[in-house]
Coordinates of C-alpha atoms in Angstrom, one line a residue:
Chain A
M9 CA -1.1 27.7 -57.8
K10 CA -4.7 29.3 -57.4
T11 CA -6.7 27.0 -59.8
T12 CA -10.2 27.9 -61.4
E13 CA -12.8 25.9 -59.5
T14 CA -12.3 22.1 -59.6
S15 CA -15.9 20.7 -58.5
P16 CA -15.9 19.0 -55.3
A17 CA -16.0 15.4 -57.4
G18 CA -13.3 16.0 -59.2
T19 CA -14.2 14.5 -62.2
A20 CA -17.6 15.4 -62.3
E21 CA -19.6 15.1 -65.4
P22 CA -21.0 18.1 -67.1
L23 CA -24.2 19.3 -65.2
H24 CA -25.7 22.5 -66.1
E25 CA -24.0 24.8 -68.3
M26 CA -26.3 27.7 -66.5
K27 CA -26.7 28.1 -62.9
A28 CA -30.8 27.7 -62.6
A29 CA -31.5 28.6 -65.9
P30 CA -35.5 28.3 -66.1
P31 CA -36.5 25.4 -68.4
G32 CA -37.2 26.2 -72.0
A33 CA -36.0 29.8 -71.6
G34 CA -33.0 31.1 -73.8
P35 CA -31.8 29.9 -76.8
G36 CA -29.2 27.5 -75.1
K37 CA -31.6 24.8 -74.0
G38 CA -30.3 21.4 -74.6
G39 CA -27.5 22.9 -77.2
G40 CA -25.8 24.6 -74.1
R41 CA -24.5 21.6 -72.8
G42 CA -23.2 20.1 -76.4
R43 CA -21.6 23.7 -77.0
G44 CA -19.7 23.9 -74.2
R45 CA -18.4 20.4 -74.4
V46 CA -17.4 21.2 -78.3
L47 CA -15.6 24.3 -76.8
N48 CA -13.7 22.8 -74.2
A49 CA -12.8 19.9 -76.4
F50 CA -11.2 22.6 -78.7
S51 CA -9.5 24.5 -76.1
H52 CA -7.7 21.6 -74.6
G53 CA -6.5 21.0 -78.2
V54 CA -5.4 24.6 -78.5
L55 CA -3.8 24.6 -75.7
V56 CA -2.2 21.5 -75.6
L57 CA -0.9 22.4 -78.8
W58 CA 0.6 25.3 -77.8
A59 CA 2.0 24.0 -74.3
F60 CA 3.5 21.2 -76.8
M61 CA 5.5 24.3 -78.7
V62 CA 6.5 25.7 -75.9
V63 CA 8.5 22.9 -74.0
M64 CA 9.7 20.8 -76.8
P65 CA 12.2 23.1 -77.5
L66 CA 13.5 22.9 -74.2
L67 CA 12.8 19.2 -73.7
W68 CA 14.9 19.3 -77.3
A69 CA 18.1 21.5 -76.2
V70 CA 18.4 18.8 -72.7
M71 CA 18.1 15.9 -75.0
T72 CA 20.8 17.4 -77.3
S73 CA 23.3 18.3 -75.0
F74 CA 23.2 14.4 -73.9
K75 CA 24.6 13.3 -77.7
D76 CA 27.5 13.1 -79.4
D77 CA 28.2 15.2 -82.5
N78 CA 27.8 12.6 -85.2
A79 CA 24.1 12.2 -83.8
I80 CA 23.3 15.8 -83.5
F81 CA 23.9 16.1 -87.1
S82 CA 22.6 12.9 -88.6
S83 CA 19.5 12.7 -86.4
P84 CA 18.3 15.6 -84.3
W85 CA 15.3 13.9 -83.1
A86 CA 16.8 10.7 -82.2
L87 CA 17.1 9.8 -78.5
P88 CA 20.9 9.7 -77.5
D89 CA 22.8 6.4 -77.7
R90 CA 23.9 6.9 -74.1
L91 CA 24.0 9.9 -71.8
H92 CA 27.3 11.8 -72.8
F93 CA 27.9 13.2 -69.3
E94 CA 31.4 14.3 -70.6
N95 CA 29.8 17.3 -73.0
W96 CA 28.6 18.6 -69.8
S97 CA 31.9 18.8 -67.9
R98 CA 33.9 19.7 -71.0
A99 CA 31.8 22.8 -71.2
W100 CA 32.0 23.5 -67.6
S101 CA 35.6 23.5 -67.4
Q102 CA 37.3 23.8 -71.1
A103 CA 34.6 26.2 -72.6
H104 CA 34.7 28.4 -69.5
M105 CA 31.0 27.9 -68.6
S106 CA 32.5 28.2 -65.1
D107 CA 33.9 31.4 -65.3
Y108 CA 30.9 33.0 -67.2
F109 CA 28.8 31.5 -64.1
L110 CA 31.2 33.0 -61.9
N111 CA 31.1 36.5 -63.5
T112 CA 27.5 36.7 -63.8
V113 CA 26.9 35.6 -60.1
L114 CA 29.2 38.4 -59.1
V115 CA 27.8 41.0 -61.4
V116 CA 24.3 40.5 -60.6
A117 CA 24.7 40.1 -56.9
G118 CA 26.5 43.3 -56.9
S119 CA 24.0 45.1 -59.1
L120 CA 20.6 43.8 -57.6
A121 CA 22.1 44.6 -54.1
G122 CA 22.8 48.1 -55.0
T123 CA 19.6 48.4 -57.3
L124 CA 17.5 47.6 -54.1
L125 CA 19.5 49.8 -51.9
L126 CA 19.7 52.8 -54.1
G127 CA 16.3 52.8 -55.4
S128 CA 14.3 52.2 -52.3
M129 CA 16.2 55.5 -50.8
A130 CA 15.4 57.5 -54.3
A131 CA 11.8 56.1 -54.2
Y132 CA 11.3 56.4 -50.4
V133 CA 12.3 59.9 -50.6
L134 CA 10.1 60.8 -53.8
A135 CA 7.5 59.2 -52.3
R136 CA 7.1 60.5 -49.0
F137 CA 9.1 63.7 -48.8
D138 CA 7.5 67.2 -50.0
F139 CA 10.3 69.2 -51.6
P140 CA 11.1 71.5 -54.3
G141 CA 11.8 69.7 -57.7
N142 CA 10.0 66.2 -56.1
R143 CA 8.1 65.8 -59.4
F144 CA 10.7 66.9 -61.5
L145 CA 13.3 64.3 -60.4
Y146 CA 10.4 61.6 -60.4
F147 CA 9.8 62.1 -63.8
L148 CA 13.6 62.3 -64.7
F149 CA 13.8 58.7 -62.9
I150 CA 10.8 57.1 -64.7
G151 CA 11.3 58.8 -68.1
G152 CA 14.3 56.3 -68.5
M153 CA 11.5 53.5 -68.9
S154 CA 10.7 54.3 -72.6
F155 CA 13.5 55.7 -73.9
P156 CA 15.7 53.2 -76.1
I157 CA 19.1 52.1 -74.5
M158 CA 21.0 51.8 -77.5
L159 CA 20.8 55.7 -78.0
A160 CA 22.4 56.1 -74.8
L161 CA 24.7 53.4 -75.3
V162 CA 26.9 54.9 -77.9
P163 CA 28.1 57.7 -75.6
L164 CA 28.3 55.9 -72.6
F165 CA 30.7 53.2 -74.3
F166 CA 33.3 56.3 -73.9
V167 CA 32.1 57.8 -70.8
M168 CA 32.7 54.3 -69.5
N169 CA 36.0 54.5 -71.5
N170 CA 37.1 58.1 -70.4
I171 CA 36.7 57.0 -66.7
Q172 CA 38.2 53.4 -67.1
L173 CA 35.4 51.4 -66.4
L174 CA 35.1 49.9 -69.5
N175 CA 35.3 46.1 -69.8
T176 CA 35.3 45.7 -65.8
I177 CA 33.0 43.9 -63.3
H178 CA 32.5 47.0 -61.3
G179 CA 31.7 49.2 -64.1
L180 CA 29.2 46.7 -65.3
I181 CA 27.6 46.6 -62.0
L182 CA 27.1 50.5 -61.6
V183 CA 25.9 50.4 -65.3
Y184 CA 23.5 47.9 -64.5
I185 CA 21.9 49.9 -61.2
A186 CA 21.7 53.1 -63.2
Y187 CA 19.8 51.3 -66.2
S188 CA 17.4 49.3 -63.2
L189 CA 16.5 52.5 -61.4
P190 CA 13.8 53.9 -63.3
F191 CA 11.7 50.7 -63.0
T192 CA 12.6 50.0 -59.5
V193 CA 12.3 53.8 -58.5
F194 CA 8.3 53.8 -60.2
F195 CA 7.6 50.6 -58.8
L196 CA 8.6 51.3 -55.1
T197 CA 7.8 55.2 -55.4
A198 CA 4.1 53.8 -55.4
F199 CA 4.5 50.8 -53.1
F200 CA 6.0 53.5 -50.5
R201 CA 2.8 55.5 -51.0
T202 CA 0.6 52.7 -50.0
L203 CA 2.6 52.1 -46.6
P204 CA 0.8 53.7 -43.8
T205 CA 2.5 57.2 -42.5
S206 CA 1.8 56.6 -38.6
V207 CA 4.3 54.1 -38.1
A208 CA 7.2 56.2 -39.5
E209 CA 5.6 59.0 -37.7
A210 CA 5.6 57.2 -34.0
A211 CA 9.3 56.5 -35.0
L212 CA 10.0 59.9 -35.5
I213 CA 8.6 61.2 -32.3
D214 CA 10.4 58.2 -30.2
G215 CA 13.7 60.4 -31.4
A216 CA 15.0 57.8 -34.2
S217 CA 16.6 60.1 -37.1
H218 CA 15.1 59.7 -40.8
T219 CA 18.1 57.6 -41.7
R220 CA 17.4 54.7 -39.1
T221 CA 13.5 55.4 -39.3
F222 CA 13.9 54.1 -43.1
F223 CA 16.3 51.0 -42.3
Q224 CA 14.5 50.0 -39.1
V225 CA 10.9 50.7 -39.7
M226 CA 10.1 51.6 -43.4
L227 CA 12.5 48.9 -45.1
P228 CA 11.1 45.9 -43.2
M229 CA 7.7 46.9 -44.0
A230 CA 8.4 47.0 -47.6
K231 CA 9.8 43.9 -47.9
P232 CA 7.1 42.3 -50.2
G233 CA 7.5 45.1 -52.7
L234 CA 11.6 44.6 -52.7
I235 CA 10.8 41.0 -53.3
S236 CA 8.2 41.5 -56.2
V237 CA 11.2 44.3 -58.1
G238 CA 14.0 42.4 -57.2
I239 CA 13.0 39.2 -59.0
F240 CA 12.1 41.3 -61.7
N241 CA 15.6 42.8 -61.5
F242 CA 17.4 39.6 -60.8
L243 CA 15.9 38.2 -64.1
G244 CA 16.4 41.2 -66.2
Q245 CA 20.3 41.5 -64.8
W246 CA 20.8 37.8 -65.1
N247 CA 19.5 37.7 -68.5
Q248 CA 20.9 41.0 -69.9
Y249 CA 22.7 40.6 -73.0
M250 CA 22.8 44.1 -74.9
L251 CA 24.4 45.9 -72.2
P252 CA 27.5 43.7 -71.8
T253 CA 27.7 43.3 -75.3
V254 CA 28.6 46.9 -75.8
L255 CA 30.3 47.8 -72.4
N256 CA 32.0 44.3 -71.5
T257 CA 34.2 42.6 -74.4
E258 CA 36.9 41.5 -72.2
P259 CA 37.0 38.0 -73.0
E260 CA 37.6 37.3 -69.0
H261 CA 34.5 39.3 -68.1
K262 CA 32.0 38.0 -70.0
V263 CA 28.7 37.0 -68.4
L264 CA 26.9 33.9 -69.4
S265 CA 24.6 35.3 -72.2
Q266 CA 27.5 36.7 -74.0
G267 CA 30.1 33.7 -73.5
L268 CA 27.6 31.4 -74.9
V269 CA 27.2 33.6 -77.9
Q270 CA 30.8 33.7 -78.2
L271 CA 30.7 30.2 -78.2
A272 CA 28.4 29.7 -81.0
V273 CA 30.2 32.2 -83.2
S274 CA 33.3 30.4 -82.8
Q275 CA 31.4 27.5 -84.3
G276 CA 30.9 25.8 -80.8
Y277 CA 34.9 26.1 -79.5
K278 CA 36.3 24.0 -82.5
G279 CA 33.1 22.7 -83.8
D280 CA 32.0 21.1 -80.5
W281 CA 28.4 21.3 -80.6
S282 CA 27.5 19.0 -77.9
G283 CA 29.8 21.0 -75.8
L284 CA 27.7 24.1 -76.8
F285 CA 24.3 22.6 -76.2
A286 CA 25.6 21.5 -72.7
G287 CA 26.7 25.2 -71.8
L288 CA 23.1 26.6 -73.2
V289 CA 21.2 24.0 -71.2
M290 CA 23.6 24.2 -68.2
A291 CA 22.9 28.5 -68.4
M292 CA 19.1 27.6 -69.1
L293 CA 18.2 24.9 -66.1
P294 CA 19.1 27.3 -62.8
V295 CA 16.5 29.5 -63.8
L296 CA 14.0 27.0 -64.9
A297 CA 14.3 25.3 -62.1
A298 CA 14.6 28.6 -59.7
Y299 CA 11.0 29.3 -61.9
V300 CA 9.4 26.0 -61.1
V301 CA 10.4 26.3 -57.5
F302 CA 9.1 29.9 -56.9
Q303 CA 7.1 30.3 -59.8
R304 CA 4.2 32.5 -57.7
Q305 CA 6.4 35.0 -56.6
V306 CA 8.2 35.0 -60.0
V307 CA 5.0 35.5 -61.9
A308 CA 3.7 38.1 -59.4
G309 CA 7.0 39.9 -59.5
L310 CA 7.5 40.0 -63.2
T311 CA 3.7 41.2 -64.0
A312 CA 3.5 43.8 -60.6
G313 CA 4.7 46.7 -63.0
A314 CA 2.7 45.8 -66.0
L315 CA -0.6 45.6 -64.1
K316 CA -0.4 48.9 -62.2
Chain B
M20 CA 13.7 69.3 -37.9
Q21 CA 13.7 71.3 -41.4
H22 CA 17.5 71.3 -41.5
G23 CA 17.5 67.8 -40.9
K24 CA 15.0 66.8 -43.2
Y25 CA 16.4 68.4 -46.3
R26 CA 19.8 67.0 -45.4
F27 CA 18.2 63.8 -45.5
I28 CA 16.7 64.0 -48.3
V29 CA 20.0 65.2 -49.8
G30 CA 22.0 62.2 -48.6
F31 CA 19.7 59.7 -50.0
L32 CA 19.0 61.1 -53.5
A33 CA 22.8 61.7 -54.5
A34 CA 23.9 58.2 -54.8
P35 CA 21.2 57.4 -57.4
L36 CA 20.8 60.6 -58.9
A37 CA 24.8 60.4 -59.9
L38 CA 24.6 57.1 -61.2
Y39 CA 21.3 57.7 -62.9
T40 CA 22.6 60.9 -64.5
L41 CA 26.2 59.8 -65.2
F42 CA 25.1 56.3 -67.1
V43 CA 21.5 57.7 -68.1
V44 CA 20.8 60.8 -68.5
W45 CA 24.1 62.5 -69.6
P46 CA 24.4 59.8 -72.6
F47 CA 20.9 60.7 -73.6
V48 CA 21.7 64.1 -73.8
Q49 CA 25.4 63.5 -75.3
S50 CA 23.9 61.5 -77.9
I51 CA 21.3 64.0 -79.0
Y52 CA 24.2 66.6 -79.4
Y53 CA 26.9 64.1 -81.4
S54 CA 24.0 63.7 -83.9
F55 CA 25.0 67.1 -85.1
T56 CA 28.8 66.5 -85.4
D57 CA 31.2 64.4 -87.4
W58 CA 32.6 62.4 -84.8
T59 CA 34.0 58.8 -85.5
G60 CA 34.5 57.7 -81.7
L61 CA 38.0 56.9 -82.9
S62 CA 39.5 59.6 -82.1
P63 CA 38.7 62.7 -79.8
E64 CA 38.1 65.7 -82.4
F65 CA 35.1 66.4 -84.3
S66 CA 33.3 69.1 -85.5
M67 CA 29.5 70.2 -86.2
V68 CA 28.1 69.6 -89.0
G69 CA 25.0 70.7 -88.7
L70 CA 21.9 68.1 -90.1
D71 CA 24.4 66.1 -92.2
N72 CA 23.8 63.3 -90.7
Y73 CA 20.2 63.5 -91.1
A74 CA 20.4 64.4 -94.6
R75 CA 22.6 61.2 -94.8
L76 CA 20.2 59.2 -93.5
M77 CA 17.7 60.3 -95.8
D78 CA 19.2 59.0 -98.6
D79 CA 20.6 55.8 -96.6
D80 CA 18.9 52.5 -98.5
V81 CA 19.7 50.2 -94.8
F82 CA 18.4 52.9 -92.4
W83 CA 15.2 52.4 -94.5
K84 CA 15.0 48.8 -94.6
S85 CA 15.8 48.8 -90.9
L86 CA 12.9 51.5 -89.9
Q87 CA 10.9 49.2 -91.9
H88 CA 11.5 46.5 -90.2
S89 CA 11.8 48.1 -86.7
L90 CA 8.0 49.4 -87.5
L91 CA 7.1 45.7 -88.4
F92 CA 8.4 44.5 -85.3
A93 CA 6.3 47.4 -83.1
L94 CA 2.7 47.2 -84.9
L95 CA 2.9 43.1 -86.1
L96 CA 4.4 41.5 -83.0
P97 CA 2.3 43.2 -80.4
V98 CA -0.5 42.4 -82.5
V99 CA 0.2 38.7 -82.6
T100 CA 1.7 38.1 -79.5
I101 CA -1.8 39.9 -77.7
G102 CA -4.0 38.5 -79.9
L103 CA -2.6 34.6 -79.3
A104 CA -2.6 35.4 -75.4
L105 CA -5.9 37.1 -75.4
F106 CA -7.1 34.0 -76.7
F107 CA -5.2 31.4 -75.0
A108 CA -6.0 33.0 -71.9
F109 CA -9.6 33.1 -72.7
M110 CA -9.8 29.6 -73.4
I111 CA -8.1 28.8 -70.1
N112 CA -10.2 31.1 -68.0
V113 CA -13.9 30.3 -69.7
G114 CA -13.4 27.4 -72.0
G115 CA -13.7 25.1 -69.2
R116 CA -16.3 21.8 -69.3
P117 CA -19.3 23.8 -67.6
R118 CA -19.5 22.5 -63.8
R119 CA -22.0 22.9 -61.3
G120 CA -23.0 25.9 -60.2
A121 CA -20.8 28.4 -62.6
A122 CA -21.8 29.4 -65.5
V123 CA -18.2 29.8 -67.2
S124 CA -15.2 27.7 -65.6
G125 CA -11.5 27.7 -66.4
V126 CA -10.5 24.3 -68.3
R127 CA -8.7 21.7 -66.2
G128 CA -5.1 21.8 -65.9
S129 CA -5.1 25.8 -66.2
S130 CA -2.4 26.4 -63.8
F131 CA -0.3 23.6 -65.8
Y132 CA -0.7 25.8 -69.0
K133 CA 0.0 29.3 -67.1
V134 CA 3.1 27.8 -65.7
A135 CA 4.5 25.9 -68.8
Y136 CA 3.5 29.0 -71.1
F137 CA 5.7 31.3 -68.4
F138 CA 9.0 29.2 -69.2
P139 CA 10.7 30.9 -72.2
Q140 CA 9.7 34.4 -70.1
V141 CA 12.5 33.7 -67.5
L142 CA 15.1 32.4 -70.2
S143 CA 17.6 35.2 -71.4
I144 CA 16.7 36.2 -75.0
A145 CA 20.3 35.1 -75.7
I146 CA 19.8 31.7 -74.9
V147 CA 16.3 31.6 -76.6
A148 CA 18.0 33.0 -80.0
L149 CA 20.8 30.5 -79.8
L150 CA 18.4 27.8 -79.4
F151 CA 16.1 28.4 -82.4
Q152 CA 19.3 29.1 -84.5
F153 CA 20.0 25.7 -84.2
A154 CA 16.5 24.6 -84.5
Y155 CA 16.1 26.5 -88.1
N156 CA 19.1 25.2 -89.0
P157 CA 18.2 23.8 -92.9
E158 CA 20.5 20.8 -93.0
S159 CA 20.5 19.3 -89.3
G160 CA 18.2 21.5 -87.4
A161 CA 15.2 20.2 -85.4
I162 CA 12.4 22.0 -87.8
N163 CA 13.3 20.7 -91.0
S164 CA 14.3 17.1 -89.6
G165 CA 10.8 17.2 -88.2
L166 CA 9.5 18.2 -91.4
R167 CA 11.2 14.9 -92.8
A168 CA 9.9 12.7 -90.3
I169 CA 6.5 13.7 -91.2
G170 CA 7.0 12.9 -94.7
L171 CA 7.4 16.8 -95.8
G172 CA 10.8 16.1 -97.2
D173 CA 10.4 18.4 -100.0
V174 CA 9.6 21.3 -97.8
Q175 CA 12.9 22.4 -96.8
P176 CA 12.9 26.0 -96.2
L177 CA 16.4 27.5 -95.5
W178 CA 14.9 29.9 -93.2
L179 CA 17.4 32.3 -91.6
G180 CA 19.4 31.9 -95.0
D181 CA 16.4 32.8 -97.0
P182 CA 15.9 36.5 -97.3
D183 CA 12.3 36.2 -97.4
L184 CA 12.0 34.4 -94.5
A185 CA 14.1 35.2 -92.1
L186 CA 12.8 38.0 -90.9
W187 CA 9.5 36.4 -89.8
C188 CA 11.5 33.3 -88.6
V189 CA 13.1 35.9 -86.1
M190 CA 9.8 37.3 -85.3
A191 CA 8.3 33.8 -84.5
V192 CA 10.9 33.6 -81.8
L193 CA 9.5 36.6 -80.2
V194 CA 6.5 35.8 -80.3
W195 CA 7.2 32.4 -78.8
S196 CA 9.2 33.5 -75.5
T197 CA 6.5 36.3 -75.1
V198 CA 3.1 35.1 -75.5
G199 CA 3.1 33.3 -72.1
F200 CA 3.9 36.4 -69.9
F201 CA 0.5 38.2 -71.5
V202 CA -1.1 34.6 -71.5
V203 CA -0.5 35.0 -67.2
L204 CA -0.9 38.8 -67.2
F205 CA -4.9 38.6 -68.8
S206 CA -5.2 35.7 -67.0
A207 CA -5.1 37.5 -64.3
G208 CA -7.2 40.1 -65.7
M209 CA -9.5 38.2 -66.3
A210 CA -10.0 36.1 -62.9
S211 CA -10.8 39.5 -61.6
I212 CA -13.7 39.6 -63.7
P213 CA -17.0 38.8 -61.8
R214 CA -18.5 35.6 -62.9
D215 CA -22.0 37.2 -62.8
F216 CA -21.4 39.2 -65.6
Y217 CA -20.8 36.0 -68.0
E218 CA -23.9 34.2 -66.2
A219 CA -26.0 37.2 -67.3
A220 CA -25.0 37.4 -70.8
L221 CA -25.3 33.6 -71.4
L222 CA -28.5 33.4 -69.6
D223 CA -29.6 36.2 -72.4
G224 CA -28.3 34.0 -75.0
A225 CA -24.9 35.8 -75.7
S226 CA -22.5 33.2 -77.2
R227 CA -19.2 33.0 -75.8
V228 CA -17.7 34.6 -78.5
T229 CA -19.9 37.4 -77.9
T230 CA -19.3 37.7 -74.1
F231 CA -15.5 37.9 -74.9
F232 CA -16.0 41.1 -77.0
R233 CA -18.5 42.5 -74.8
I234 CA -17.4 41.7 -71.7
T235 CA -13.7 40.2 -71.4
L236 CA -12.2 42.6 -74.0
P237 CA -13.6 46.1 -73.0
L238 CA -12.6 45.3 -69.1
L239 CA -9.3 44.1 -70.0
R240 CA -8.7 47.3 -71.9
D241 CA -6.1 49.2 -69.4
T242 CA -4.1 45.9 -68.8
I243 CA -3.7 45.2 -72.8
Q244 CA -2.7 48.9 -73.4
S245 CA 0.1 49.0 -70.9
G246 CA 0.8 45.2 -72.5
W247 CA 0.9 47.0 -75.6
V248 CA 3.5 49.6 -74.8
Y249 CA 5.4 47.3 -72.9
M250 CA 5.8 44.8 -75.6
G251 CA 6.4 47.2 -78.3
I252 CA 9.2 49.2 -76.7
L253 CA 11.0 45.6 -76.1
A254 CA 10.4 44.8 -79.6
L255 CA 11.9 48.3 -80.4
G256 CA 14.9 47.9 -78.3
A257 CA 16.6 45.2 -76.6
E258 CA 14.8 42.0 -77.4
S259 CA 15.1 42.5 -81.5
F260 CA 18.8 43.4 -80.9
A261 CA 19.3 40.6 -79.3
V262 CA 17.3 37.8 -81.7
V263 CA 18.8 39.7 -84.9
Q264 CA 22.4 39.9 -83.6
I265 CA 22.7 36.6 -82.6
M266 CA 20.5 34.6 -85.1
T267 CA 20.9 35.8 -88.1
T268 CA 24.0 35.6 -90.4
G269 CA 26.0 39.3 -91.0
P270 CA 24.4 40.0 -88.8
G271 CA 21.3 41.6 -90.2
G272 CA 20.3 38.9 -92.5
P273 CA 20.9 38.0 -95.9
D274 CA 20.9 41.6 -98.0
Y275 CA 20.2 43.3 -94.9
S276 CA 17.0 41.4 -94.6
T277 CA 16.6 41.5 -90.8
T278 CA 18.3 44.4 -89.7
V279 CA 16.3 46.5 -87.7
L280 CA 17.3 50.5 -86.4
V281 CA 18.4 49.1 -82.8
L282 CA 21.4 46.7 -84.6
Y283 CA 22.3 49.2 -86.9
V284 CA 22.9 51.9 -84.2
Y285 CA 25.1 49.1 -82.9
Q286 CA 26.9 48.5 -86.0
S287 CA 27.6 51.9 -87.1
A288 CA 29.2 52.8 -83.6
F289 CA 31.0 49.8 -83.1
R290 CA 31.7 48.3 -86.3
D291 CA 31.4 50.9 -89.0
G292 CA 33.6 53.7 -86.5
A293 CA 30.8 56.5 -87.1
A294 CA 29.5 57.2 -83.6
A295 CA 27.9 60.6 -84.7
Y296 CA 25.9 58.8 -87.4
A297 CA 25.0 55.8 -84.9
T298 CA 23.3 58.4 -82.5
T299 CA 21.2 60.1 -85.4
I300 CA 19.8 56.6 -86.1
G301 CA 19.4 56.6 -82.6
V302 CA 17.2 59.5 -82.5
A303 CA 15.4 58.1 -85.0
L304 CA 14.8 55.3 -82.8
L305 CA 13.8 57.5 -80.1
I306 CA 11.4 59.1 -82.4
V307 CA 9.6 56.0 -83.5
T308 CA 9.7 54.7 -80.0
L309 CA 7.8 58.1 -78.9
A310 CA 5.5 58.1 -81.2
F311 CA 4.5 54.5 -81.0
A312 CA 3.8 54.8 -77.1
A313 CA 2.2 58.2 -77.8
A314 CA -0.1 56.6 -80.8
V315 CA -1.0 53.4 -78.3
M316 CA -2.0 55.6 -75.7
R317 CA -4.0 58.1 -78.0
L318 CA -5.9 55.2 -79.4
G319 CA -6.7 53.6 -76.0
R320 CA -7.9 56.7 -74.3
R321 CA -11.3 56.4 -73.1
E322 CA -13.4 56.5 -70.0
R323 CA -12.3 54.1 -67.4
L324 CA -14.7 51.1 -66.6
E325 CA -15.7 50.4 -63.3
Y326 CA -16.7 47.6 -61.7

């Protein structure tokens, strides 16, 4: 992680606020140092407060997942009397968390692979080839970014129903891919435009077909872009709630976010709040852990689009 | 060569385009068409009714309430979220104790703050909503018992159960989960502003508040603008759907006090069996979304600053 310059001495004292401030010049003299310190104390205070507000609910959830039901209701802030690991095993097996996990993994694996493959194919063609209708197709794709999905979901429900894709894992995969294409195409088109043309031309002259050039030359070169957009899509698809809520109501095919909400609605399956909290934390921790490990890539991937 | 090129183009575009057309474009077109029919969604028969659905919309109290709430989401949420994020990002990047040779510096532990603030962004909005639903529980939730613990036992709001408070509670959750993203985004933008700008301004006697409004803000304009559009679209669509549907009773809150357009579309189509009417509300949502994006773009139009 990039830190803003730490002075060599590490805990050096505040020295001069202004580099080479001429003595007596400017209203900052003398007062400048004090003002800097007040500001520093203030900003630390505010920043610590918000950090507390962000981290606290998450820690509270982890703590609660180890308590029994009585303790959850009688004293929400007290530490657990002992670590109730049975909440976790109960949630994993009896509350079907294992099934929801497996469904989510299946759906996300399928749709992420599909999104990256189809998205890069479309983006490559749109970025590197001139043909009638190129602009039109490009705007058709990226137009999807600004439309409210819910509008399309009502007819989509019936389209899916007619072609027997409603409540199926593969149907959900196809829909995820379709709704991920706008941003993916937008991002990768910009990315393919930045890649040098010379390598692809050399490959073509050497007799490689367009298809082969794409898979063996261009796609490996586009790896950084694929990783960024891949992380963006991974998190989006893993956390998706609206699409499965509408298109996937079969209890056996529920994904994590849906399954958890289902548990909460049915009063934490027979009033088992501790198990529900265990499930909640179970769904939360893998993503948080992955974020801590890969935070640079995650941040770059998620903010890539907004910075363009 | 030419022949091969077109075969390649068609081959590569066919699958993505087919999928996109079938699942995204076609339903969009259909939904506008359906908004002029009386289709229930329960049977395949329907007939054209012209503008009846739109007329019904005008007299529908729930629609107006949802519209009001959705507008509040689209206008207030970005202001609060982006304002807070700008404030934190400026603190992180400029609020540090001055060090040798630098006019402005980041606070110690700036990387920690950026990592921690971003946490909620990687979580599913559904999980966040569930978590806060527990926290808001009036009897045994974390917030009210926290208030009791610090001696505010008399202040025990019903939070999500109070029609006047529920909407604000829901919005607070979205602010909580989104601020970190913008802090990181604006931090990256601020880090790329040359330090000499601040040095020169501070030498001239400008206060830090002035440097924020005169240097930081104008140079981040583009980033703020795209962030604004992004946030507004999310707040009108998927995010507000998840929090309102999961957190509030009904769902939609006591006396429709938290319902939003996107939830109303969902309920009309899949609970009330009024598919055509739902698409009509959806068209209204589309218009609001596009108007919002256009307004932000227009307000932000200005010469690009180069540096």
